[in-house]
Structure formats: C-alpha cells, structure tokens
Amino acid sequence: MRILILGGDGYLGWPTAMAFANEGHDVCVVDNYLRRNLARETNSEALMSCPNLHERVGLFNATFGRKIDYHIFDCTDFARLESLVAAFAPETIIHYAEQPSAPYSMIGFPEAQRTLNNNLGVTFNAIWAIIRHAPDCHLVKLGTMGEYGTPNIDIEEGWLDVSHNGRRHKFLYPRQAGSLYHTTKVLDTDLLWFYVRTYGLRVTDLMQGPVYGLDTNESAADKRLAPSFHYDDIFGTVVNRFLVQAVAGIPLTVYGRGGQTRGYLNLLDTLQCVELAMKSPVERGELRILNQFTEQFTVNELAQRVRDAGKRLGIEVRIESIENPRKELEEHYYNARHSGLLELRLKPHFMTEEVLEKMLSRIMECRDAIDPKKVMPRVSWRS
Ligand code: USQ
C-alpha cells in the first residue's frame, strides 16, 4: 500500500513509518519538526537524543534495506501538501501531525493559538487534499480518549443512541475535553464528520489513551532508531514520567488525589491498532470511531505498579501527591467501551511487571541524562 504519514518524526509517527516500511509498504513521511522545536523552546527535550529525520531515514534504510521517503514541510501549507498527495497518490493517510501536549496548549495565548491553528489547519488541509486528489484514500486520524472527558455515564465507542420525546437518533457521543489541546481533537472530529457525510470521505478516528513505551522491533536492532521519549511535564505522558522519576529518585508526582482514571496502551499496540484500522478501511461516507486503549488505571494504581517494579530492581520508589496543576476530576466514574479494535483482532501487550522492569532497566542506562528541572509541573490551568 502507498501510505502517507503526516507527523512522521514524532513519538508515534516514526515507529509507525518504520513498522510499515518493514512490512513492505511504500511509506512517505512529512514533518516540520514542530514537536522538536516546541520541546527546545520549553526546555523539554527528550531523554535520549534523536537523530533528525534525514539521519533516521538513512539509518533505517541502511539497516533494513528498505526505503522510507520523507519531506520536511509544514502541513498547514496547503499547496505543499496537495502537491505531495497528488504526486504520491496515497491509499492511506495516517494523520499524527498535531501539537500533542495538553499542558503546552494551556501555557498562554500564543501557545493556545499555535495549537488551534496547527491542529485544525492540518486536519482541514488533509481533508481537502483528499477531496481534490485522492477521493478514495482512507484517512486514519489520531484522536484522543480525552475528547470524551470523564462523564458520569459509560463512554461508548464514538456514538450514542439518544431517545428523546419518543424518538431515537444516533449522534456523536457528547464530548467535553479538559484542555485546549483535547478540544482541538473534538473540533477535528466534528470537521471530519461534516466532510464524511457531505463529501463521502472514508475516515477512521482513533480515540487514543495515554501511551507508554520506548522500544519497538526496529529500535531493538539499533537504539538510534528509538522513538523520542519525553519525561518532562509538557510532552511526557504519565507512565513514561513515573518510570524516569523512579530511576532519578524523585517522588512520583501524583497530581491531586490520584483517582483520575484513563485508558492506557503500549506503544506497540498503537502500531498494531493503526495497522488494523488501515487494513480494514471503511466505506466511502463512513466515519468509524474506535477507542484505542487496552487497560484502565487510576494514577494511584500506576504509581503503585511503578513502585512495585522498582522494588524488584532494588530501586526504592517514593510516591507524593502534589497540587494538581490541571482542572480535572480527581475521583470519578470511568467505564469506556473498547471492543472495536479487539474485534479487528488486536492482541494487547499489557502493562506487566516485566514490561515495566524492562523500561526501568533501559532508562537506568541513561540515568545521567535525566534533568530534574524538567520533571515538576510548570504549567497551571489556573494561570
Ligand atoms: N498525571 C499525574 N502526574 C503526572 C502527569 C500526569 O498525576 O506527573 C495525571 C494527569 O493529571 C492526568 C493523567 O495523569 O489525569 C494522564 O496525564 P498524561 O499527561 O499522561 O495525559 P494527557 O495530558 O491527557 O495527554 C496524553 C497525550 C495526549 C493524548 C492523551 C490521551 O499527551 O496526546 O491525547 O494522553 S487521554 O489522556 O486519554 O486524553
């Protein structure tokens, strides 16, 4: 298949590009280094230094005897994006090209504006490039479980059947996100749904929970091919952060009461889910929404798991509740359906003791690179 990956230099984009190229697909990647630049601007660089896309691609092609094609440009530039889509004629576009950090989007006006303009702008341009040049192309778009928020009812898979005054209708499940970043994903979903029902696009929108992991099959062959692994308060997700904190001897930063529940997944499962979605494209005029996570935990449960894994490696891990910089419920009902990807035959990699220990051991190799100044929260939802 010809696969175009928007945001192919990121934590998920790069591993996806390598995995698909190694399966023999024709992979083309676009990125403008937004995340690398924002990380530099906010002193939030990744734990291990990552070669740039030019070097990564060269290394990958030489190691595996494959060829990933790549372009460095900003997908909010419609002329560049549409000419690439016209020339490459992708059968699938995987869209990761968004500013992915909730805290970044809450720093202030410029950061909020950049998040909104980038995320909506790229989605809009991808839609129009498909309409004009590749109307049969399947768009696989990364959304987030955070679109739903934490409602006091079960979370369904994208849609809700509503009975009202004796009549029924199926609507997008109500969404109420907890940050501007998550809100841009809600707006993306609405935009996609409009163009699906009006222009007959084919779209899969993946509602993904927080991801953890730092190795893939390809990076096992050469560590320089590893994804960009963040542990800072802005780009690091909670599991990755806790593991680094454990190694650095910093008490795990549980925000508030720690009863916040989310659906988590291993990085390897992101790759699997995207592949499963790609291999079973939807019909034209269909918006399929899949909840992409494999297990639900509270933050307290995660901290406990990391503490247990540390103990087995002889690391004493402390846990400390600190003031929550975010506005979110710290104890709440959470029961999210996630059967769609299992029906497509997802084989989950769960968060076992072994998985956490392996990650801890790998992080211990880079202990000296951990900068404690990047760990405590610097962005508050209240300021
Ligand atoms: N949390 C802590 N301590 C920390 C960091 C986070 O208690 O040191 C808590 C947060 O308050 C939150 C939960 O852990 O309740 C998850 O936080 P996170 O930073 O791992 O995840 P989040 O900001 O929601 O965003 C991440 C990705 C985002 C993706 C989202 C999925 O950065 O791109 O969309 O996970 S979800 O969380 O389901 O919305």
XYZ file of C-alpha atoms in Angstrom, residues 51-300:
250
model
C 18.782 11.881 15.056
C 16.838 14.139 12.704
C 14.568 12.674 10.055
C 17.261 12.784 7.380
C 19.635 10.759 9.589
C 16.932 8.439 10.925
C 15.734 7.565 7.458
C 19.301 6.949 6.256
C 19.999 4.726 9.242
C 16.760 2.793 8.841
C 17.185 2.301 5.109
C 20.768 1.096 5.586
C 19.883 -1.239 8.486
C 16.812 -2.856 6.944
C 17.416 -2.483 3.223
C 14.125 -0.593 2.796
C 13.284 2.888 1.626
C 11.257 5.463 3.531
C 10.693 8.645 1.557
C 10.493 11.891 3.567
C 9.706 15.584 3.188
C 10.284 18.411 5.649
C 7.458 20.927 5.403
C 4.516 22.275 7.330
C 1.220 20.557 6.516
C -0.650 23.809 7.225
C 0.853 24.842 3.861
C -1.928 23.558 1.602
C -0.044 23.997 -1.680
C 2.818 21.762 -0.483
C 0.505 19.148 0.969
C -1.813 18.928 -2.010
C 1.040 18.613 -4.493
C 2.520 15.755 -2.464
C -0.846 13.988 -2.256
C -1.367 14.467 -6.000
C 2.104 13.069 -6.799
C 2.232 10.188 -4.281
C -1.450 9.147 -4.649
C -1.680 7.570 -1.175
C -4.180 4.801 -0.473
C -3.985 5.613 3.248
C -3.057 8.837 5.007
C -2.176 8.500 8.700
C -2.569 11.846 10.382
C -0.471 12.414 13.518
C 0.599 15.949 12.620
C -0.770 17.741 15.655
C 0.589 19.631 18.628
C 0.026 16.760 21.104
C 0.522 18.302 24.543
C -2.327 19.386 26.829
C -0.018 21.438 29.102
C 1.589 23.208 26.117
C -1.833 24.288 24.883
C -2.576 25.809 28.302
C 0.573 27.967 28.696
C -0.983 31.144 27.292
C -2.336 32.859 24.186
C 0.487 32.190 21.679
C 0.673 28.510 22.599
C -3.114 28.120 22.502
C -3.303 29.872 19.147
C -0.487 27.767 17.724
C -2.191 24.574 18.892
C -5.553 25.572 17.443
C -4.175 26.822 14.120
C -1.865 23.872 13.615
C -4.220 21.090 14.612
C -7.331 22.309 12.830
C -5.308 23.644 9.890
C -3.614 20.316 9.177
C -6.839 18.324 9.505
C -8.629 20.725 7.167
C -5.800 20.596 4.611
C -5.620 16.800 4.735
C -9.366 16.630 4.078
C -9.140 18.966 1.084
C -6.049 17.288 -0.356
C -8.032 14.024 -0.290
C -11.146 15.582 -1.813
C -9.156 17.090 -4.679
C -6.567 14.440 -5.428
C -7.286 11.108 -3.734
C -11.022 10.789 -3.026
C -10.778 7.043 -2.355
C -7.957 7.427 0.169
C -8.683 6.189 3.709
C -7.802 8.799 6.346
C -6.702 7.286 9.663
C -6.646 10.119 12.152
C -5.357 10.076 15.704
C -7.918 11.479 18.124
C -7.889 11.088 21.898
C -9.932 9.480 24.663
C -9.657 12.904 26.285
C -12.314 14.144 23.849
C -14.971 12.437 25.960
C -13.759 13.857 29.276
C -14.949 11.979 32.347
C -18.757 11.820 32.134
C -20.756 10.112 34.863
C -22.081 7.520 32.379
C -20.419 4.765 30.330
C -18.312 6.046 27.426
C -19.397 4.450 24.149
C -17.282 3.985 21.062
C -17.797 7.325 19.345
C -21.570 7.362 19.038
C -24.596 7.482 21.337
C -28.177 6.388 20.665
C -30.414 9.088 22.104
C -34.149 8.666 22.824
C -35.929 11.967 23.089
C -39.682 12.567 23.358
C -40.386 9.108 21.981
C -37.988 9.321 19.007
C -34.435 7.990 18.577
C -31.357 9.220 16.757
C -27.659 8.320 16.745
C -25.307 11.253 17.464
C -21.596 11.678 18.046
C -21.080 10.831 21.726
C -21.091 14.124 23.715
C -17.613 15.500 24.108
C -16.269 17.777 26.847
C -12.498 17.936 26.839
C -10.263 19.087 29.681
C -7.646 21.147 27.796
C -7.439 23.240 24.663
C -5.343 20.520 23.009
C -8.029 17.919 23.672
C -10.660 20.420 22.468
C -8.883 20.748 19.110
C -9.356 16.994 18.716
C -13.091 17.404 19.410
C -13.204 20.057 16.690
C -11.268 17.733 14.349
C -13.891 15.045 14.869
C -16.706 17.447 14.032
C -14.873 18.634 10.924
C -14.271 15.077 9.766
C -17.889 14.100 10.365
C -19.089 17.076 8.315
C -16.876 16.154 5.341
C -17.652 12.444 5.637
C -21.386 12.979 5.432
C -21.170 15.754 2.849
C -18.351 14.621 0.525
C -18.288 10.887 1.202
C -14.762 10.701 2.661
C -13.620 7.473 4.350
C -12.289 8.134 7.828
C -11.236 6.190 10.910
C -10.840 8.381 14.001
C -8.831 6.653 16.739
C -9.598 7.810 20.290
C -6.293 7.002 21.912
C -5.443 6.991 25.621
C -2.002 7.883 27.065
C 0.740 5.738 25.503
C 3.850 4.337 27.205
C 6.940 2.602 25.867
C 10.372 3.344 24.486
C 11.324 0.494 22.224
C 9.997 -1.135 19.080
C 11.200 -4.064 16.981
C 13.273 -1.696 14.864
C 14.934 0.130 17.758
C 15.925 -3.250 19.199
C 18.191 -3.537 16.138
C 19.685 -0.060 16.620
C 18.946 2.191 19.612
C 19.334 5.306 17.482
C 16.041 4.323 15.798
C 14.119 4.605 19.105
C 11.126 6.955 19.351
C 11.545 10.351 21.052
C 10.996 9.582 24.732
C 9.840 12.522 26.872
C 9.628 12.641 30.662
C 9.048 16.370 31.149
C 5.762 17.844 32.388
C 4.824 19.146 28.935
C 5.446 16.340 26.452
C 5.912 13.345 28.771
C 2.904 11.133 29.409
C 2.310 9.918 32.924
C 3.694 6.347 32.778
C 6.890 7.390 30.997
C 7.290 10.216 33.516
C 6.806 7.983 36.549
C 9.411 5.497 35.306
C 12.009 8.242 34.814
C 11.174 9.761 38.201
C 11.642 6.332 39.799
C 15.119 5.991 38.266
C 16.067 9.571 39.223
C 14.987 9.099 42.842
C 12.309 11.803 42.506
C 8.999 11.019 44.306
C 6.346 10.106 41.736
C 4.288 13.224 41.017
C 0.691 12.134 41.588
C -1.462 15.150 40.705
C -4.022 15.750 43.450
C -5.875 12.756 44.877
C -4.722 10.439 42.060
C -8.119 8.870 41.370
C -8.006 10.137 37.735
C -8.733 7.083 35.561
C -7.601 6.809 31.946
C -7.323 4.037 29.375
C -3.659 3.239 28.613
C -1.837 1.391 25.869
C 1.611 0.171 24.974
C 3.367 1.893 22.071
C 3.495 -1.471 20.298
C -0.300 -1.552 20.414
C -0.597 1.890 18.831
C 1.277 0.430 15.853
C -0.972 -2.600 15.806
C -4.173 -0.545 16.084
C -3.207 1.806 13.271
C -2.300 -1.169 11.115
C -5.583 -2.948 11.865
C -7.544 0.198 11.038
C -5.575 0.631 7.817
C -6.043 -2.963 6.715
C -9.817 -2.807 7.127
C -10.710 0.529 5.534
C -14.225 1.864 5.910
C -16.581 2.508 3.006
C -16.886 5.965 1.482
C -19.248 8.112 3.550
C -18.375 6.314 6.796
C -16.770 7.739 9.921
C -15.602 4.860 12.127
C -14.584 5.765 15.657
C -12.540 3.306 17.710
C -11.488 3.710 21.335
C -7.800 2.898 21.349
C -6.581 1.633 24.722
C -6.196 -1.758 26.359
C -6.382 -1.217 30.160
C -7.828 1.326 32.581
C -5.938 2.525 35.670
C -6.084 5.325 38.191
C -2.953 7.429 38.601
C -2.553 5.938 42.100
